[in-house]
């Protein structure tokens, strides 16, 4: 059994209460470890540690902070195999994906912000012959970073790295569902020479420790990634406390396929966009709209391609489709498939839980599922399922495609597949989403703003946006 500990004031410690939660491997359904069920008492220790570290870290030079973060990125690279295996066991995702995406990008996030913070500059505004204004950008102080289970270490580092790089001290909570890599990461922080108290990682449930973190008066900013209803709850519970807030929430992303697309490449990439990580990426394209003239041809090619996805034990190198993250989540996904049927949906492929053999016999596997014949405004097409389920629908014009894409409360990402430049520009401008990919999906440049509109969130992460979020601007005006 693997016992996870909190990382507070530079040390690995058990929760004050001694209470633990079970940690389950989704591919086997077996409990394989325990997680601290942290509460207010652990939070007090973490806040005290952060407060003690705050002044020194804020006054450490950007170069030294950057060097420590680089050490950390190097240690992630050096331990990539162990971390990828741990992520695959904890989350159910294929080990190859964990290695190539999750762990690779965790190191890349940290390295990127280690460098970016040394290039970060603030503005000045001259008032001709009257005065000069310049903007100081100081760290905020103690900030909270709360992350979800779908890309555990990747999204955890995406928040922590910019916060630390610009001199904040951090209290971070990974999802209780996937705590293992952030636990291993805390050990790497010690090895990398991160001063004690600068980063504190407290494990436990959103209800116990997460909700206590967000309302703690000494925590001045919250960077949260997770579901829209949790984001709304956090916004409500902190209303009137005037904390700086970045909320990266759910998505129900449209994929628009036009008749003039590069057909084979589009089929391959649209399948990947729908089913990567078992459809558990906030950016996955789960509403697929296809121009009517190629609808039948695309549908057949799409289903054929889906059938080639290699489902298997996440720990096998060739597996492309692993387990869903928990039994509860699997039941939610299966319930949406049942709902789709009652809404008139026709299951073209998939639709069932998969009974695996051997080690994974009790795991949480669901077939990649494609549904057609649904109205755009039914619940299946409106609500975030966050699993290996997508719907396909025909459209007749650019205007209709845009209306279908925008006819949803979410607005995180979108992808458009066409060779018509004018159309691509036009749709990119008018689509209600924070991220638009043209003829690609999940092509990420860490300098670009990342986040959504409508119910997909408030604020942006990535590049300068993140460095600005984690600093407090102060304008100084000097009269000539
Ligand atoms: P949740 O909203 O359930 O949880 C996210 C994090 O918040 C977890 O660490 C959770 O802890 C914690 N939490 C739960 N309740 C509270 C609370 N009251 N106060 C403070 N923290 C709390 O999301 P999931 O983990 O289920 O992740 C899936 C969701 O995340 C999907 O909706 C997906 O779209 C979204 N997401 C958005 C992304 C984006 O960039 N926009 C990227 C990735 C995912 P615990 O799990 O321990 O209860």
Short mmCIF file of C-alpha atoms and ligand atoms in Angstrom, two decimals:
data_model
loop_
_atom_site.label_atom_id
_atom_site.label_comp_id
_atom_site.label_asym_id
_atom_site.label_seq_id
_atom_site.Cartn_x
_atom_site.Cartn_y
_atom_site.Cartn_z
CA UNK A 1 0.00 0.00 0.00
CA UNK A 2 1.37 3.41 -0.95
CA UNK A 3 0.89 6.06 1.70
CA UNK A 4 0.76 9.63 0.50
CA UNK A 5 1.77 12.50 2.80
CA UNK A 6 1.29 16.23 2.81
CA UNK A 7 4.24 18.49 1.98
CA UNK A 8 4.25 21.33 4.48
CA UNK A 9 7.15 23.57 5.46
CA UNK A 10 9.55 21.49 3.39
CA UNK A 11 8.66 18.21 5.08
CA UNK A 12 6.57 15.17 4.26
CA UNK A 13 4.03 14.80 7.06
CA UNK A 14 0.79 13.01 7.93
CA UNK A 15 -2.43 14.97 8.43
CA UNK A 16 -2.93 16.26 11.99
CA UNK A 17 -6.17 14.29 12.37
CA UNK A 18 -4.50 11.05 11.27
CA UNK A 19 -7.44 10.52 8.90
CA UNK A 20 -6.85 9.05 5.47
CA UNK A 21 -8.89 8.34 2.35
CA UNK A 22 -8.48 5.37 0.05
CA UNK A 23 -6.69 5.70 -3.27
CA UNK A 24 -7.99 3.39 -6.01
CA UNK A 25 -6.37 2.26 -9.25
CA UNK A 26 -9.09 2.79 -11.88
CA UNK A 27 -7.80 0.10 -14.24
CA UNK A 28 -8.23 -2.60 -11.58
CA UNK A 29 -10.77 -1.12 -9.19
CA UNK A 30 -8.37 -2.02 -6.36
CA UNK A 31 -7.44 0.25 -3.46
CA UNK A 32 -3.68 0.61 -3.60
CA UNK A 33 -2.89 3.41 -1.20
CA UNK A 34 -4.03 6.09 1.20
CA UNK A 35 -4.31 9.86 0.99
CA UNK A 36 -4.33 12.40 3.82
CA UNK A 37 -7.86 13.64 4.53
CA UNK A 38 -6.53 17.09 5.42
CA UNK A 39 -8.60 19.72 7.18
CA UNK A 40 -8.38 23.19 8.78
CA UNK A 41 -5.55 22.17 11.10
CA UNK A 42 -3.31 21.15 8.21
CA UNK A 43 -4.28 24.32 6.40
CA UNK A 44 -3.22 26.44 9.39
CA UNK A 45 0.20 24.75 9.33
CA UNK A 46 0.51 25.33 5.59
CA UNK A 47 -0.50 28.99 5.87
CA UNK A 48 1.98 29.55 8.72
CA UNK A 49 4.76 27.91 6.70
CA UNK A 50 3.90 29.97 3.64
CA UNK A 51 3.74 33.17 5.65
CA UNK A 52 7.17 32.53 7.13
CA UNK A 53 8.65 31.86 3.69
CA UNK A 54 6.89 34.73 1.94
CA UNK A 55 9.33 37.61 2.48
CA UNK A 56 12.49 35.71 1.59
CA UNK A 57 11.04 34.11 -1.52
CA UNK A 58 9.61 37.39 -2.80
CA UNK A 59 13.04 38.94 -2.30
CA UNK A 60 15.00 36.11 -3.87
CA UNK A 61 16.28 37.22 -7.26
CA UNK A 62 14.36 36.11 -10.35
CA UNK A 63 17.52 34.31 -11.53
CA UNK A 64 17.77 32.18 -8.40
CA UNK A 65 14.06 31.37 -8.40
CA UNK A 66 14.41 30.45 -12.04
CA UNK A 67 17.42 28.22 -11.35
CA UNK A 68 15.55 26.30 -8.65
CA UNK A 69 12.59 25.80 -10.98
CA UNK A 70 14.93 24.58 -13.71
CA UNK A 71 16.37 22.05 -11.25
CA UNK A 72 12.83 20.87 -10.64
CA UNK A 73 12.11 20.52 -14.37
CA UNK A 74 15.34 18.54 -14.80
CA UNK A 75 14.34 16.24 -11.94
CA UNK A 76 10.95 15.61 -13.57
CA UNK A 77 12.73 14.66 -16.79
CA UNK A 78 15.14 12.42 -14.91
CA UNK A 79 12.23 10.64 -13.19
CA UNK A 80 9.89 10.65 -16.19
CA UNK A 81 9.44 6.87 -16.35
CA UNK A 82 8.52 6.55 -12.68
CA UNK A 83 6.17 9.57 -12.86
CA UNK A 84 4.47 8.34 -16.05
CA UNK A 85 3.88 4.93 -14.52
CA UNK A 86 2.50 6.52 -11.35
CA UNK A 87 0.17 8.75 -13.41
CA UNK A 88 -1.09 5.79 -15.46
CA UNK A 89 -1.79 3.76 -12.31
CA UNK A 90 -3.45 6.63 -10.46
CA UNK A 91 -5.54 7.99 -13.34
CA UNK A 92 -6.11 5.06 -15.70
CA UNK A 93 -4.62 6.87 -18.70
CA UNK A 94 -2.33 5.03 -21.15
CA UNK A 95 1.27 5.09 -19.99
CA UNK A 96 2.49 6.31 -23.39
CA UNK A 97 0.19 9.35 -23.14
CA UNK A 98 1.30 9.97 -19.56
CA UNK A 99 4.94 9.97 -20.66
CA UNK A 100 4.58 11.97 -23.88
CA UNK A 101 2.01 14.49 -22.71
CA UNK A 102 1.49 14.67 -18.95
CA UNK A 103 5.01 14.27 -17.66
CA UNK A 104 6.80 15.80 -20.62
CA UNK A 105 4.61 18.89 -20.37
CA UNK A 106 4.89 19.12 -16.59
CA UNK A 107 8.63 19.64 -17.01
CA UNK A 108 7.98 21.96 -19.97
CA UNK A 109 5.57 24.09 -17.91
CA UNK A 110 8.10 24.57 -15.15
CA UNK A 111 10.97 25.27 -17.53
CA UNK A 112 8.84 27.69 -19.55
CA UNK A 113 7.85 29.80 -16.52
CA UNK A 114 11.36 29.60 -15.07
CA UNK A 115 12.56 31.34 -18.22
CA UNK A 116 9.52 33.56 -18.81
CA UNK A 117 9.76 35.16 -15.38
CA UNK A 118 13.30 36.37 -16.12
CA UNK A 119 11.99 38.07 -19.28
CA UNK A 120 8.90 39.56 -17.60
CA UNK A 121 8.76 43.34 -17.62
CA UNK A 122 6.26 45.95 -16.52
CA UNK A 123 4.87 48.93 -18.34
CA UNK A 124 5.63 52.64 -18.22
CA UNK A 125 3.48 55.48 -19.53
CA UNK A 126 4.88 58.89 -20.20
CA UNK A 127 2.59 61.94 -19.95
CA UNK A 128 4.64 64.10 -22.33
CA UNK A 129 6.20 66.88 -20.27
CA UNK A 130 4.15 66.33 -17.13
CA UNK A 131 4.96 62.99 -15.52
CA UNK A 132 6.10 59.43 -15.96
CA UNK A 133 4.07 56.48 -14.72
CA UNK A 134 5.62 53.12 -14.15
CA UNK A 135 3.98 49.94 -12.98
CA UNK A 136 5.44 47.77 -10.27
CA UNK A 137 4.44 44.14 -10.44
CA UNK A 138 4.91 42.51 -7.07
CA UNK A 139 4.01 38.99 -6.02
CA UNK A 140 0.57 38.74 -4.44
CA UNK A 141 1.66 36.79 -1.36
CA UNK A 142 0.01 33.49 -0.45
CA UNK A 143 -1.94 32.00 -3.34
CA UNK A 144 -4.02 28.82 -3.70
CA UNK A 145 -3.72 26.48 -6.68
CA UNK A 146 -6.47 23.85 -7.01
CA UNK A 147 -6.36 21.36 -9.85
CA UNK A 148 -8.47 18.49 -11.27
CA UNK A 149 -7.83 14.81 -11.94
CA UNK A 150 -7.75 14.60 -15.73
CA UNK A 151 -4.19 15.87 -16.33
CA UNK A 152 -2.96 15.62 -12.75
CA UNK A 153 0.69 16.70 -12.70
CA UNK A 154 0.40 18.67 -15.93
CA UNK A 155 -2.32 21.05 -14.68
CA UNK A 156 -0.83 21.16 -11.19
CA UNK A 157 2.50 22.46 -12.54
CA UNK A 158 0.72 24.76 -15.01
CA UNK A 159 -0.49 26.77 -12.01
CA UNK A 160 2.30 26.34 -9.51
CA UNK A 161 5.15 27.23 -11.86
CA UNK A 162 4.07 30.79 -12.76
CA UNK A 163 2.96 31.47 -9.17
CA UNK A 164 6.36 30.49 -7.77
CA UNK A 165 8.37 32.00 -10.61
CA UNK A 166 7.17 35.52 -9.84
CA UNK A 167 7.74 35.18 -6.10
CA UNK A 168 4.49 33.99 -4.54
CA UNK A 169 4.25 31.32 -1.90
CA UNK A 170 1.75 28.61 -2.73
CA UNK A 171 -0.70 26.30 -1.04
CA UNK A 172 -1.74 23.70 -3.58
CA UNK A 173 -4.35 20.98 -3.61
CA UNK A 174 -4.37 18.30 -6.27
CA UNK A 175 -7.53 16.31 -6.86
CA UNK A 176 -8.09 13.71 -4.18
CA UNK A 177 -8.83 11.28 -7.03
CA UNK A 178 -5.29 11.51 -8.49
CA UNK A 179 -2.83 12.63 -5.80
CA UNK A 180 0.14 10.35 -6.53
CA UNK A 181 2.27 12.41 -8.92
CA UNK A 182 1.93 15.59 -6.89
CA UNK A 183 3.14 13.58 -3.89
CA UNK A 184 6.17 12.35 -5.86
CA UNK A 185 6.62 15.91 -7.11
CA UNK A 186 6.86 17.23 -3.53
CA UNK A 187 9.83 14.96 -2.94
CA UNK A 188 11.45 16.39 -6.07
CA UNK A 189 10.86 19.92 -4.72
CA UNK A 190 12.98 19.02 -1.69
CA UNK A 191 15.72 17.63 -3.95
CA UNK A 192 15.60 20.68 -6.20
CA UNK A 193 16.37 22.99 -3.28
CA UNK A 194 13.01 24.76 -3.06
CA UNK A 195 13.16 26.60 0.28
CA UNK A 196 10.81 25.26 2.93
CA UNK A 197 7.33 26.76 3.07
CA UNK A 198 7.49 28.21 -0.45
CA UNK A 199 5.24 25.46 -1.77
CA UNK A 200 2.90 23.49 0.48
CA UNK A 201 0.84 20.61 -0.92
CA UNK A 202 -2.17 19.54 1.10
CA UNK A 203 -4.14 16.49 0.04
CA UNK A 204 -7.78 15.79 0.68
CA UNK A 205 -11.28 16.45 -0.51
CA UNK A 206 -12.67 19.59 -2.06
CA UNK A 207 -15.30 19.62 0.65
CA UNK A 208 -12.86 19.55 3.58
CA UNK A 209 -9.60 21.15 2.61
CA UNK A 210 -10.50 22.79 -0.74
CA UNK A 211 -13.38 24.82 0.63
CA UNK A 212 -11.33 25.85 3.69
CA UNK A 213 -8.49 27.03 1.43
CA UNK A 214 -10.60 29.27 -0.75
CA UNK A 215 -12.12 31.23 2.15
CA UNK A 216 -8.92 31.56 4.19
CA UNK A 217 -8.38 35.32 4.65
CA UNK A 218 -4.60 35.12 4.20
CA UNK A 219 -4.91 33.45 0.80
CA UNK A 220 -5.16 36.38 -1.59
CA UNK A 221 -5.61 34.68 -4.95
CA UNK A 222 -7.16 31.46 -6.19
CA UNK A 223 -6.20 29.70 -9.37
CA UNK A 224 -8.76 26.95 -9.90
CA UNK A 225 -9.28 24.40 -12.67
CA UNK A 226 -12.25 22.07 -12.44
CA UNK A 227 -15.95 21.77 -13.07
CA UNK A 228 -18.23 24.74 -13.69
CA UNK A 229 -20.48 24.02 -10.69
CA UNK A 230 -17.43 23.86 -8.36
CA UNK A 231 -16.17 27.13 -9.86
CA UNK A 232 -19.55 28.74 -9.22
CA UNK A 233 -19.52 27.44 -5.65
CA UNK A 234 -16.05 28.91 -5.06
CA UNK A 235 -17.09 32.25 -6.56
CA UNK A 236 -20.15 32.35 -4.28
CA UNK A 237 -18.33 31.30 -1.13
CA UNK A 238 -15.64 33.97 -1.63
CA UNK A 239 -17.97 36.77 -2.75
CA UNK A 240 -17.18 39.87 -0.74
CA UNK A 241 -13.64 38.72 0.07
CA UNK A 242 -12.28 40.33 -3.12
CA UNK A 243 -9.72 37.69 -3.90
CA UNK A 244 -8.02 37.59 -7.26
CA UNK A 245 -9.55 34.67 -9.10
CA UNK A 246 -8.80 32.63 -12.19
CA UNK A 247 -11.44 30.00 -12.93
CA UNK A 248 -10.74 27.48 -15.70
CA UNK A 249 -13.94 25.45 -15.97
CA UNK A 250 -15.76 22.92 -18.10
CA UNK A 251 -16.15 22.65 -21.85
CA UNK A 252 -18.43 21.12 -24.48
CA UNK A 253 -16.32 21.88 -27.46
CA UNK A 254 -17.51 21.97 -31.08
CA UNK A 255 -15.59 20.49 -34.00
CA UNK A 256 -16.61 21.89 -37.40
CA UNK A 257 -15.75 19.73 -40.41
CA UNK A 258 -16.17 21.25 -43.88
CA UNK A 259 -16.32 19.41 -47.20
CA UNK A 260 -13.08 21.06 -48.36
CA UNK A 261 -11.00 19.69 -45.45
CA UNK A 262 -8.03 17.36 -45.91
CA UNK A 263 -10.21 14.30 -45.44
CA UNK A 264 -7.89 11.59 -44.09
CA UNK A 265 -5.97 13.89 -41.78
CA UNK A 266 -9.20 15.41 -40.50
CA UNK A 267 -10.73 12.02 -39.69
CA UNK A 268 -7.61 11.00 -37.76
CA UNK A 269 -7.38 14.23 -35.80
CA UNK A 270 -11.10 14.54 -35.06
CA UNK A 271 -11.03 11.01 -33.61
CA UNK A 272 -8.04 12.02 -31.46
CA UNK A 273 -9.81 15.24 -30.41
CA UNK A 274 -12.88 13.28 -29.32
CA UNK A 275 -11.22 10.37 -27.53
CA UNK A 276 -7.75 11.35 -26.27
CA UNK A 277 -7.38 10.53 -22.57
CA UNK A 278 -10.72 8.66 -22.83
CA UNK A 279 -12.39 11.97 -23.70
CA UNK A 280 -11.38 13.39 -20.34
CA UNK A 281 -9.65 16.55 -21.52
CA UNK A 282 -11.50 19.83 -21.10
CA UNK A 283 -10.49 20.62 -24.71
CA UNK A 284 -11.88 17.43 -26.29
CA UNK A 285 -14.22 18.03 -29.22
CA UNK A 286 -17.38 16.14 -28.29
CA UNK A 287 -19.90 17.90 -30.57
CA UNK A 288 -18.88 17.15 -34.14
CA UNK A 289 -20.66 19.04 -36.91
CA UNK A 290 -20.07 17.82 -40.47
CA UNK A 291 -21.03 19.54 -43.72
CA UNK A 292 -23.93 17.55 -45.15
CA UNK A 293 -22.31 16.83 -48.53
CA UNK A 294 -19.63 14.68 -46.83
CA UNK A 295 -21.65 13.59 -43.80
CA UNK A 296 -22.14 9.92 -44.76
CA UNK A 297 -18.60 9.49 -46.07
CA UNK A 298 -17.10 11.14 -43.00
CA UNK A 299 -19.33 9.16 -40.66
CA UNK A 300 -18.22 5.83 -42.13
CA UNK A 301 -14.52 6.78 -42.07
CA UNK A 302 -14.85 8.14 -38.55
CA UNK A 303 -16.46 4.96 -37.17
CA UNK A 304 -13.86 2.84 -38.96
CA UNK A 305 -11.07 4.87 -37.36
CA UNK A 306 -12.66 4.69 -33.90
CA UNK A 307 -12.66 0.90 -34.23
CA UNK A 308 -8.86 0.95 -34.53
CA UNK A 309 -8.34 2.60 -31.12
CA UNK A 310 -6.40 0.10 -29.04
CA UNK A 311 -8.20 -0.41 -25.73
CA UNK A 312 -6.18 -2.06 -22.99
CA UNK A 313 -4.32 -2.06 -19.72
CA UNK A 314 -2.98 1.49 -19.22
CA UNK A 315 0.39 0.05 -18.27
CA UNK A 316 0.90 -1.56 -21.69
CA UNK A 317 2.88 0.60 -24.10
CA UNK A 318 0.59 0.08 -27.10
CA UNK A 319 -2.64 0.97 -25.23
CA UNK A 320 -4.38 4.06 -26.60
CA UNK A 321 -7.57 3.97 -24.53
CA UNK A 322 -7.40 3.15 -20.83
CA UNK A 323 -9.78 3.33 -17.89
CA UNK A 324 -12.01 6.18 -16.77
CA UNK A 325 -10.80 7.81 -13.60
CA UNK A 326 -13.28 6.35 -11.10
CA UNK A 327 -16.32 4.14 -10.81
CA UNK A 328 -18.45 7.17 -10.00
CA UNK A 329 -17.28 8.94 -13.14
CA UNK A 330 -17.82 5.81 -15.25
CA UNK A 331 -21.40 5.58 -13.98
CA UNK A 332 -21.95 9.23 -14.87
CA UNK A 333 -20.67 8.64 -18.42
CA UNK A 334 -22.79 5.49 -18.84
CA UNK A 335 -25.85 7.38 -17.58
CA UNK A 336 -25.34 9.97 -20.33
CA UNK A 337 -25.25 7.20 -22.94
CA UNK A 338 -28.60 5.96 -21.60
CA UNK A 339 -29.91 9.52 -21.63
CA UNK A 340 -28.83 9.93 -25.27
CA UNK A 341 -30.90 6.85 -26.18
CA UNK A 342 -33.99 8.27 -24.48
CA UNK A 343 -33.42 11.54 -26.34
CA UNK A 344 -33.59 9.67 -29.66
CA UNK A 345 -29.87 9.15 -30.18
CA UNK A 346 -28.64 6.28 -32.35
CA UNK A 347 -25.47 4.62 -31.07
CA UNK A 348 -23.23 4.13 -34.10
CA UNK A 349 -20.45 2.44 -32.21
CA UNK A 350 -19.64 1.71 -28.55
CA UNK A 351 -22.16 2.55 -25.85
CA UNK A 352 -21.12 -0.01 -23.24
CA UNK A 353 -18.88 -0.65 -20.30
CA UNK A 354 -16.02 -2.95 -21.31
CA UNK A 355 -15.42 -6.12 -19.34
CA UNK A 356 -11.68 -6.66 -19.50
CA UNK A 357 -9.78 -9.85 -18.76
CA UNK A 358 -7.04 -10.51 -16.21
CA UNK A 359 -5.61 -7.70 -14.10
CA UNK A 360 -8.15 -5.15 -15.37
CA UNK A 361 -11.28 -7.33 -14.92
CA UNK A 362 -12.76 -4.91 -12.37
CA UNK A 363 -11.57 -1.71 -14.04
CA UNK A 364 -13.64 1.25 -15.22
CA UNK A 365 -13.47 0.93 -18.99
CA UNK A 366 -16.03 2.36 -21.43
CA UNK A 367 -16.08 1.90 -25.20
CA UNK A 368 -15.40 4.90 -27.41
CA UNK A 369 -18.97 5.88 -28.28
CA UNK A 370 -20.34 7.78 -31.27
CA UNK A 371 -23.98 8.91 -31.36
CA UNK A 372 -26.02 10.53 -34.12
CA UNK A 373 -29.57 11.68 -34.67
CA UNK A 374 -29.69 14.10 -31.75
CA UNK A 375 -30.98 17.65 -31.61
CA UNK A 376 -28.40 20.31 -30.75
CA UNK A 377 -30.37 21.42 -27.70
CA UNK A 378 -30.89 18.06 -26.02
CA UNK A 379 -29.04 17.48 -22.74
CA UNK A 380 -26.55 15.08 -24.35
CA UNK A 381 -25.41 17.90 -26.61
CA UNK A 382 -25.61 20.62 -24.01
CA UNK A 383 -23.99 19.12 -20.91
CA UNK A 384 -20.36 18.18 -20.34
CA UNK A 385 -20.03 14.38 -20.26
CA UNK A 386 -16.22 14.36 -19.97
CA UNK A 387 -15.81 10.83 -21.23
CA UNK A 388 -15.37 8.83 -24.45
CA UNK A 389 -18.68 9.96 -25.93
CA UNK A 390 -19.23 12.23 -28.92
CA UNK A 391 -22.14 13.13 -31.15
CA UNK A 392 -22.14 13.81 -34.88
CA UNK A 393 -24.57 16.11 -36.69
CA UNK A 394 -24.86 17.47 -40.25
CA UNK A 395 -25.03 21.17 -41.23
CA UNK A 396 -25.75 22.96 -44.50
CA UNK A 397 -24.04 26.36 -44.33
CA UNK A 398 -21.33 28.31 -42.52
CA UNK A 399 -24.03 30.31 -40.72
CA UNK A 400 -25.71 27.16 -39.48
CA UNK A 401 -22.38 25.65 -38.37
CA UNK A 402 -21.60 28.78 -36.38
CA UNK A 403 -25.05 28.87 -34.77
CA UNK A 404 -24.75 25.19 -33.77
CA UNK A 405 -21.26 25.71 -32.37
CA UNK A 406 -22.33 28.76 -30.36
CA UNK A 407 -25.59 27.21 -29.19
CA UNK A 408 -24.16 26.04 -25.90
CA UNK A 409 -23.45 27.62 -22.51
CA UNK A 410 -19.76 26.61 -22.63
CA UNK A 411 -17.07 28.40 -24.61
CA UNK A 412 -13.68 26.84 -23.99
CA UNK A 413 -12.19 25.47 -27.22
CA UNK A 414 -13.19 24.72 -30.81
CA UNK A 415 -11.63 23.29 -33.93
CA UNK A 416 -12.41 24.08 -37.56
CA UNK A 417 -11.37 21.86 -40.45
CA UNK A 418 -11.35 23.63 -43.82
CA UNK A 419 -9.00 24.84 -46.55
CA UNK A 420 -11.00 28.01 -47.15
CA UNK A 421 -8.95 30.79 -45.56
CA UNK A 422 -11.74 33.35 -45.61
CA UNK A 423 -14.15 30.97 -43.92
CA UNK A 424 -11.57 30.01 -41.31
CA UNK A 425 -10.92 33.65 -40.41
CA UNK A 426 -14.59 34.46 -40.31
CA UNK A 427 -15.48 31.54 -38.06
CA UNK A 428 -12.47 32.08 -35.80
CA UNK A 429 -13.58 35.65 -35.23
CA UNK A 430 -17.21 34.80 -34.51
CA UNK A 431 -17.02 31.57 -32.60
CA UNK A 432 -17.66 31.97 -28.87
CA UNK A 433 -14.60 30.22 -27.46
CA UNK A 434 -11.35 31.19 -25.80
CA UNK A 435 -9.34 28.85 -28.05
CA UNK A 436 -9.78 28.17 -31.77
CA UNK A 437 -7.74 25.59 -33.64
CA UNK A 438 -7.80 25.62 -37.44
CA UNK A 439 -6.83 22.29 -39.04
CA UNK A 440 -5.29 21.09 -35.80
CA UNK A 441 -6.19 20.23 -32.24
CA UNK A 442 -4.26 20.52 -28.99
CA UNK A 443 -1.34 22.23 -30.68
CA UNK A 444 -0.11 24.21 -27.68
CA UNK A 445 2.27 27.14 -27.50
CA UNK A 446 2.80 27.92 -23.82
CA UNK A 447 3.04 31.66 -24.55
CA UNK A 448 -0.59 31.88 -25.71
CA UNK A 449 -3.57 32.82 -23.52
CA UNK A 450 -5.45 29.76 -22.30
CA UNK A 451 -9.02 29.76 -21.00
CA UNK A 452 -12.65 30.05 -21.89
CA UNK A 453 -15.66 32.32 -22.14
CA UNK A 454 -19.28 31.92 -20.97
CA UNK A 455 -19.59 29.06 -18.45
CA UNK A 456 -16.05 27.85 -19.26
CA UNK A 457 -14.46 30.33 -16.94
CA UNK A 458 -13.10 33.70 -16.02
CA UNK A 459 -9.53 34.80 -16.67
CA UNK A 460 -6.69 33.33 -18.68
CA UNK A 461 -3.67 31.19 -17.92
CA UNK A 462 -0.50 30.74 -19.96
CA UNK A 463 2.40 33.01 -20.88
CA UNK A 464 2.22 36.62 -19.77
CA UNK A 465 -1.42 36.19 -18.72
CA UNK A 466 -0.33 33.85 -15.94
CA UNK A 467 2.55 36.10 -14.85
CA UNK A 468 0.17 39.06 -14.76
CA UNK A 469 -2.42 37.08 -12.81
CA UNK A 470 0.10 36.11 -10.15
CA UNK A 471 1.39 39.67 -9.69
CA UNK A 472 -0.28 42.76 -8.29
CA UNK A 473 0.20 45.86 -10.45
CA UNK A 474 0.91 49.12 -8.64
CA UNK A 475 1.17 52.33 -10.61
CA UNK A 476 3.70 54.96 -9.52
CA UNK A 477 3.29 58.44 -11.02
CA UNK A 478 6.24 60.84 -10.78
CA UNK A 479 5.79 64.47 -11.76
CA UNK A 480 8.65 65.93 -13.78
P1 LIG B 1 -14.01 19.34 -9.71
O1 LIG B 1 -14.58 20.70 -9.90
O2 LIG B 1 -14.83 18.31 -9.06
O3 LIG B 1 -12.67 19.42 -8.86
C1 LIG B 1 -11.57 20.23 -9.21
C2 LIG B 1 -10.72 20.46 -7.97
O4 LIG B 1 -11.47 21.26 -7.05
C3 LIG B 1 -10.37 19.18 -7.22
O5 LIG B 1 -9.09 19.34 -6.65
C4 LIG B 1 -11.45 19.14 -6.17
O6 LIG B 1 -11.09 18.36 -5.09
C5 LIG B 1 -11.55 20.60 -5.81
N1 LIG B 1 -12.80 21.00 -5.17
C6 LIG B 1 -13.99 20.37 -5.19
N2 LIG B 1 -14.90 21.07 -4.47
C7 LIG B 1 -14.26 22.17 -3.98
C8 LIG B 1 -14.65 23.27 -3.18
N3 LIG B 1 -15.89 23.39 -2.71
N4 LIG B 1 -13.74 24.21 -2.88
C9 LIG B 1 -12.48 24.11 -3.35
N5 LIG B 1 -12.05 23.08 -4.10
C10 LIG B 1 -12.92 22.13 -4.44
O7 LIG B 1 -13.49 18.89 -11.14
P2 LIG B 1 -12.92 17.48 -11.55
O8 LIG B 1 -11.74 17.17 -10.70
O9 LIG B 1 -14.05 16.52 -11.63
O10 LIG B 1 -12.35 17.78 -13.02
C11 LIG B 1 -13.12 17.71 -14.16
C12 LIG B 1 -13.60 19.09 -14.57
O11 LIG B 1 -12.50 19.95 -14.74
C13 LIG B 1 -14.33 19.07 -15.89
O12 LIG B 1 -15.47 19.87 -15.79
C14 LIG B 1 -13.33 19.71 -16.85
O13 LIG B 1 -13.91 20.33 -17.96
C15 LIG B 1 -12.65 20.68 -15.96
N6 LIG B 1 -11.36 21.04 -16.52
C16 LIG B 1 -11.20 22.30 -17.03
C17 LIG B 1 -10.01 22.68 -17.63
C18 LIG B 1 -9.80 24.06 -18.15
O14 LIG B 1 -8.65 24.42 -18.38
N7 LIG B 1 -10.83 24.86 -18.37
C19 LIG B 1 -8.89 21.72 -17.74
C20 LIG B 1 -9.17 20.44 -17.15
C21 LIG B 1 -10.36 20.12 -16.58
P3 LIG B 1 -11.49 16.78 -5.02
O15 LIG B 1 -11.44 16.21 -6.37
O16 LIG B 1 -10.43 16.27 -4.16
O17 LIG B 1 -12.85 16.77 -4.44
#
